[in-house]
Amino acid sequence: MLEPMAHLSISYYAFLVGLKMDVKSILRTGPKAMKVSIAGTIIPFSLGSGLYFIFGPKEDEKLGFLFWGASLTVTGFSVLTKILDKQQILHTEIGKTAVAAALINDLSAWGFLALAFAVTSSKSDIQWAIICTIAFTLVCVYYVRPALSWIIRKTPEGQGYSEFYICSILTGMALGGVVTDLCGTHPMIGAFIFGLVIPNEVLEATMVDKLEDFVIGILMPVYFVVCGLRTNIDVISNDTSWVVVGLVIVLACSVKVLSALAVTLFSDLTVSEAVPVGLLSNAKSVMVLIILEAGQLQKALNTQTYSIMVVAVLVMTMIVTPAAIWFRPVQNTIPYKRRTVQKAKSDEEFRVLACIYNTRNVPTIINLLRTSNSSQRSPISVFALQLVELVGRASTMMVVHNARKAGPRNPSHIEAQADQIITAFDNYELRSEGVYTQALTARCAYTTMDEDICTVAKEKRSALIIIPFHKQQTIDGEMEDINPSIRSVNEGVLANAPCSVGILIDRGSAESHDHARNIAMLFFGGPDDREALAYAWRMAEDASDVRLTVMRFIPSSDAVEVNNVDQNDGNHVCLQIDLEREKLLDDDYLSKFKIATINSKSISYYELVLNDEEEAVKAIKSMDEHNHDLYMVGRGRGMVSPLTSGLDDWCDCPELGPIGDLLVTSQFESSFSVLIVQQYTKANKMREGSIRSTSSVNYADEIVMRPSISESEGFESFGSFRKWDNDN
């Protein structure tokens, strides 16, 4: 009763494997991985075929060597990827080589299975079975795939695919299975080929979402039960000693290592790389059970030879995880200290991770980086991370691009975008002094994208992560959502980042400027505002063509005090702030800033005393007439002020903070960019900065600062404002 359901399940499984397999990536496989995969196919097949005859098969079982040899060539691509990703070695040289070779081994295993079926199903008409299967494959590639592409093009974009459409695809899969069964192979070969030629990534993703849970969670366990029922440990040593059986299992487990070592003779793969690659290549997937069960179904394998190989496969797969742990690279022991802009030294390398969701983000990010004031004395290293959603048959991966290297002749949409990003950052590096750039592409699901961003930032030891906002400005000046999932990614980065984070919003400035020349920094107090000031200070320091205006907003003595309540809403990271201590740290840092910039003609500092949030909003909006092209402000976590307390209730985007949300959602006449900065703070530990009591601060000793707001600055219309000077 279980057999029909089990074979239906493997047909659906084969269809899913075909959907997920990316054949184009095989064409981009490097020479080292290609040699490993070829050796990992030929040597295991040859050795497996030879070992099979040790057990003296009967005349009608001699073709069983095809199934034994094919089972040893298998390396489970999906299984290996998950193991390596969990052990954090997926993006190492060893991991990338093993995974690239596994994909080719997986595809070749399907070829061996089709050949074995054709040979054992119709011994008198082997050639016709092979020819008919090849003909069916060509028909699918040259006729079925173009027909499906035509139908997809006729479907209105964004409409989705109806249940009738999905059922029609599944019917086509079933017909493909019937055709290959008539050809003399097996229905799952037809289902696999049909899944392989589905052309559209969105359709692939829809089919996987509809089928995967049902097939993997309900149907496939039935198949595993059937495979288990066919296994009989008691007959393994029939007519053969356990020593021979053990030796065969050991050789089967070591054949991938031997094939990898063989590659060292004619490639640049070293022995120290070959051993772990070989051990990791022992990871087996469901495919190996399909091959062995097919051999017994075709009566090419008896219970003994089937059971021996099942045991060998289990042992091989059990080896992989310990091997991955053993060969996991030692973590960098150099302390990761420069996690903020404020702590970065001016004569040290400033490391920035720039995240890119689409090519529209590139000009705004490069404009900000150009403003960051790089030089030979104070260099900048920029890691441009292209973030690609995992859809269809694509697999999770991290690609490090070689600069100025020509891409493929017929690039996909993602590859074309990567080429544009590489070109843009190469040009930025060539035209700037003291700049190093590296482009990377991370292909992952939105649910784990924030983890990948934080992992790359930690690996690259970044001091700042720049992430684009999830909204973009329309022609009429309104802000519209690009993708709601991007907002969740940004929130995850803000909550878990190993360094400071900046959310970058473009309100038309990128189209008119190549870098910011008139910067406004709004200072309300707290660690985030200090971080924003540190970055603004870096931009304007020794820069002849950049003007920086720092505006500190101070509540007046008449302002209503606000209680420091917990603002944590469950979705955004919130800090418990000691307001008195933060005020002391603010004064310390601002004093340092004023002393250092007192003779700078391009840096202005003002303090504005206000009564409530309404006056603060009017003051910020009045700054629009000065045509600032970059506003910088801290996110303001945990800080409460009479000047911002009422704005929290009206925030459309709480991740920006009250002032950032005001700058993004309000109407302004000028075009500018906004950078919302969050400073990295170590949880449950005191942040950097000196500790002083309130009584130890002598405000009378403050240096003479630049004049307070003058009438020419445009604030004279606010009669309720008071000027601040040193005597007050």
Tab-separated table of N, CA, C and O in Angstrom, residues 52-105:
chain	number	residue	atom	x	y	z
A	52	TYR	N	31.404	-3.277	-6.041
A	52	TYR	CA	30.144	-4.034	-6.128
A	52	TYR	C	30.397	-5.501	-6.459
A	52	TYR	O	29.726	-6.404	-5.917
A	53	PHE	N	31.386	-5.763	-7.310
A	53	PHE	CA	31.609	-7.150	-7.752
A	53	PHE	C	32.308	-7.994	-6.695
A	53	PHE	O	32.453	-9.215	-6.873
A	54	ILE	N	32.761	-7.397	-5.592
A	54	ILE	CA	33.328	-8.184	-4.482
A	54	ILE	C	32.280	-9.133	-3.921
A	54	ILE	O	32.600	-10.244	-3.458
A	55	PHE	N	31.013	-8.764	-3.998
A	55	PHE	CA	29.950	-9.560	-3.392
A	55	PHE	C	29.371	-10.597	-4.350
A	55	PHE	O	28.337	-11.211	-4.050
A	56	GLY	N	30.013	-10.819	-5.496
A	56	GLY	CA	29.623	-11.882	-6.406
A	56	GLY	C	28.174	-11.845	-6.825
A	56	GLY	O	27.418	-12.787	-6.521
A	57	PRO	N	27.750	-10.798	-7.501
A	57	PRO	CA	26.345	-10.717	-7.897
A	57	PRO	C	25.976	-11.796	-8.913
A	57	PRO	O	26.821	-12.268	-9.683
A	58	LYS	N	24.701	-12.171	-8.892
A	58	LYS	CA	24.191	-13.140	-9.867
A	58	LYS	C	24.131	-12.504	-11.246
A	58	LYS	O	24.294	-11.297	-11.407
A	59	GLU	N	23.869	-13.350	-12.233
A	59	GLU	CA	23.877	-12.888	-13.612
A	59	GLU	C	22.899	-11.744	-13.845
A	59	GLU	O	23.211	-10.770	-14.529
A	60	ASP	N	21.681	-11.862	-13.268
A	60	ASP	CA	20.673	-10.825	-13.483
A	60	ASP	C	20.867	-9.613	-12.572
A	60	ASP	O	20.085	-8.670	-12.616
A	61	GLU	N	21.913	-9.649	-11.729
A	61	GLU	CA	22.167	-8.532	-10.827
A	61	GLU	C	23.469	-7.797	-11.156
A	61	GLU	O	23.873	-6.889	-10.425
A	62	LYS	N	24.117	-8.187	-12.252
A	62	LYS	CA	25.419	-7.592	-12.557
A	62	LYS	C	25.331	-6.115	-12.929
A	62	LYS	O	26.302	-5.375	-12.779
A	63	LEU	N	24.156	-5.688	-13.424
A	63	LEU	CA	24.005	-4.268	-13.754
A	63	LEU	C	23.832	-3.401	-12.509
A	63	LEU	O	23.752	-2.173	-12.609
A	64	GLY	N	23.822	-4.010	-11.347
A	64	GLY	CA	23.706	-3.244	-10.105
A	64	GLY	C	24.882	-2.319	-9.865
A	64	GLY	O	24.777	-1.361	-9.074
A	65	PHE	N	26.013	-2.557	-10.554
A	65	PHE	CA	27.175	-1.670	-10.369
A	65	PHE	C	26.843	-0.233	-10.780
A	65	PHE	O	27.433	0.725	-10.269
A	66	LEU	N	25.890	-0.070	-11.742
A	66	LEU	CA	25.495	1.278	-12.155
A	66	LEU	C	24.908	2.067	-10.981
A	66	LEU	O	25.187	3.258	-10.803
A	67	PHE	N	24.090	1.402	-10.177
A	67	PHE	CA	23.444	2.074	-9.048
A	67	PHE	C	24.426	2.296	-7.893
A	67	PHE	O	24.373	3.324	-7.219
A	68	TRP	N	25.317	1.331	-7.663
A	68	TRP	CA	26.337	1.523	-6.622
A	68	TRP	C	27.268	2.682	-6.980
A	68	TRP	O	27.559	3.540	-6.157
A	69	GLY	N	27.750	2.675	-8.210
A	69	GLY	CA	28.655	3.739	-8.650
A	69	GLY	C	27.982	5.099	-8.630
A	69	GLY	O	28.558	6.091	-8.163
A	70	ALA	N	26.712	5.153	-9.117
A	70	ALA	CA	25.991	6.423	-9.148
A	70	ALA	C	25.751	6.957	-7.742
A	70	ALA	O	25.839	8.175	-7.505
A	71	SER	N	25.463	6.075	-6.786
A	71	SER	CA	25.189	6.529	-5.416
A	71	SER	C	26.423	7.168	-4.777
A	71	SER	O	26.301	8.092	-3.962
A	72	LEU	N	27.610	6.692	-5.139
A	72	LEU	CA	28.828	7.271	-4.568
A	72	LEU	C	29.195	8.611	-5.196
A	72	LEU	O	29.970	9.386	-4.617
A	73	THR	N	28.660	8.906	-6.373
A	73	THR	CA	28.953	10.211	-6.999
A	73	THR	C	28.145	11.346	-6.381
A	73	THR	O	28.501	12.515	-6.531
A	74	VAL	N	27.066	11.007	-5.676
A	74	VAL	CA	26.146	12.026	-5.164
A	74	VAL	C	26.798	12.836	-4.046
A	74	VAL	O	27.418	12.288	-3.140
A	75	THR	N	26.648	14.150	-4.143
A	75	THR	CA	26.919	15.054	-3.018
A	75	THR	C	25.693	15.932	-2.870
A	75	THR	O	25.326	16.645	-3.804
A	76	GLY	N	25.029	15.849	-1.731
A	76	GLY	CA	23.779	16.587	-1.523
A	76	GLY	C	24.017	18.083	-1.423
A	76	GLY	O	24.496	18.577	-0.403
A	77	PHE	N	23.684	18.809	-2.485
A	77	PHE	CA	23.940	20.259	-2.533
A	77	PHE	C	23.207	20.989	-1.409
A	77	PHE	O	23.804	21.767	-0.656
A	78	SER	N	21.900	20.747	-1.276
A	78	SER	CA	21.111	21.456	-0.264
A	78	SER	C	21.528	21.064	1.145
A	78	SER	O	21.609	21.915	2.042
A	79	VAL	N	21.815	19.776	1.359
A	79	VAL	CA	22.240	19.303	2.674
A	79	VAL	C	23.575	19.928	3.058
A	79	VAL	O	23.762	20.426	4.178
A	80	LEU	N	24.529	19.921	2.121
A	80	LEU	CA	25.857	20.472	2.384
A	80	LEU	C	25.787	21.975	2.650
A	80	LEU	O	26.457	22.482	3.561
A	81	THR	N	24.960	22.685	1.873
A	81	THR	CA	24.835	24.133	2.052
A	81	THR	C	24.337	24.470	3.450
A	81	THR	O	24.852	25.383	4.107
A	82	LYS	N	23.337	23.731	3.938
A	82	LYS	CA	22.792	23.996	5.276
A	82	LYS	C	23.824	23.718	6.363
A	82	LYS	O	23.948	24.479	7.324
A	83	ILE	N	24.573	22.632	6.210
A	83	ILE	CA	25.588	22.291	7.223
A	83	ILE	C	26.680	23.356	7.261
A	83	ILE	O	27.072	23.834	8.334
A	84	LEU	N	27.173	23.739	6.091
A	84	LEU	CA	28.257	24.727	6.038
A	84	LEU	C	27.794	26.098	6.521
A	84	LEU	O	28.549	26.824	7.177
A	85	ASP	N	26.547	26.460	6.189
A	85	ASP	CA	26.026	27.749	6.638
A	85	ASP	C	25.884	27.770	8.159
A	85	ASP	O	26.207	28.774	8.812
A	86	LYS	N	25.434	26.666	8.725
A	86	LYS	CA	25.280	26.588	10.187
A	86	LYS	C	26.628	26.690	10.885
A	86	LYS	O	26.749	27.287	11.958
A	87	GLN	N	27.664	26.115	10.279
A	87	GLN	CA	29.004	26.137	10.890
A	87	GLN	C	29.821	27.354	10.452
A	87	GLN	O	31.001	27.457	10.779
A	88	GLN	N	29.175	28.251	9.672
A	88	GLN	CA	29.790	29.518	9.255
A	88	GLN	C	31.066	29.328	8.427
A	88	GLN	O	32.030	30.084	8.566
A	89	ILE	N	31.065	28.315	7.571
A	89	ILE	CA	32.209	28.147	6.656
A	89	ILE	C	31.743	28.119	5.199
A	89	ILE	O	32.509	27.759	4.308
A	90	LEU	N	30.473	28.513	4.979
A	90	LEU	CA	29.939	28.493	3.620
A	90	LEU	C	30.695	29.444	2.705
A	90	LEU	O	30.884	29.167	1.531
A	91	HIS	N	31.155	30.570	3.248
A	91	HIS	CA	31.793	31.596	2.418
A	91	HIS	C	33.315	31.534	2.461
A	91	HIS	O	33.981	32.434	1.964
A	92	THR	N	33.857	30.477	3.064
A	92	THR	CA	35.303	30.274	3.011
A	92	THR	C	35.673	29.633	1.679
A	92	THR	O	34.806	29.151	0.937
A	93	GLU	N	36.963	29.607	1.362
A	93	GLU	CA	37.418	29.018	0.102
A	93	GLU	C	37.060	27.538	0.035
A	93	GLU	O	36.630	27.034	-1.008
A	94	ILE	N	37.225	26.826	1.156
A	94	ILE	CA	36.881	25.400	1.202
A	94	ILE	C	35.391	25.207	0.980
A	94	ILE	O	34.964	24.345	0.196
A	95	GLY	N	34.582	26.008	1.666
A	95	GLY	CA	33.132	25.878	1.540
A	95	GLY	C	32.642	26.169	0.135
A	95	GLY	O	31.807	25.431	-0.406
A	96	LYS	N	33.159	27.236	-0.484
A	96	LYS	CA	32.716	27.593	-1.835
A	96	LYS	C	33.109	26.526	-2.852
A	96	LYS	O	32.327	26.207	-3.761
A	97	THR	N	34.307	25.953	-2.700
A	97	THR	CA	34.743	24.897	-3.618
A	97	THR	C	33.866	23.656	-3.475
A	97	THR	O	33.430	23.060	-4.474
A	98	ALA	N	33.588	23.255	-2.224
A	98	ALA	CA	32.778	22.060	-1.983
A	98	ALA	C	31.361	22.236	-2.506
A	98	ALA	O	30.791	21.320	-3.123
A	99	VAL	N	30.751	23.408	-2.289
A	99	VAL	CA	29.372	23.644	-2.714
A	99	VAL	C	29.267	23.710	-4.236
A	99	VAL	O	28.339	23.150	-4.831
A	100	ALA	N	30.219	24.386	-4.884
A	100	ALA	CA	30.186	24.479	-6.349
A	100	ALA	C	30.332	23.099	-6.988
A	100	ALA	O	29.647	22.776	-7.967
A	101	ALA	N	31.215	22.280	-6.434
A	101	ALA	CA	31.383	20.918	-6.955
A	101	ALA	C	30.149	20.068	-6.678
A	101	ALA	O	29.762	19.228	-7.508
A	102	ALA	N	29.497	20.286	-5.543
A	102	ALA	CA	28.312	19.497	-5.175
A	102	ALA	C	27.178	19.710	-6.163
A	102	ALA	O	26.438	18.770	-6.490
A	103	LEU	N	27.003	20.937	-6.647
A	103	LEU	CA	25.924	21.216	-7.594
A	103	LEU	C	26.111	20.416	-8.883
A	103	LEU	O	25.149	19.849	-9.427
A	104	ILE	N	27.346	20.337	-9.366
A	104	ILE	CA	27.616	19.572	-10.593
A	104	ILE	C	27.444	18.077	-10.334
A	104	ILE	O	26.887	17.345	-11.164
A	105	ASN	N	27.907	17.598	-9.189
A	105	ASN	CA	27.729	16.191	-8.839
A	105	ASN	C	26.257	15.814	-8.759
A	105	ASN	O	25.851	14.724	-9.175
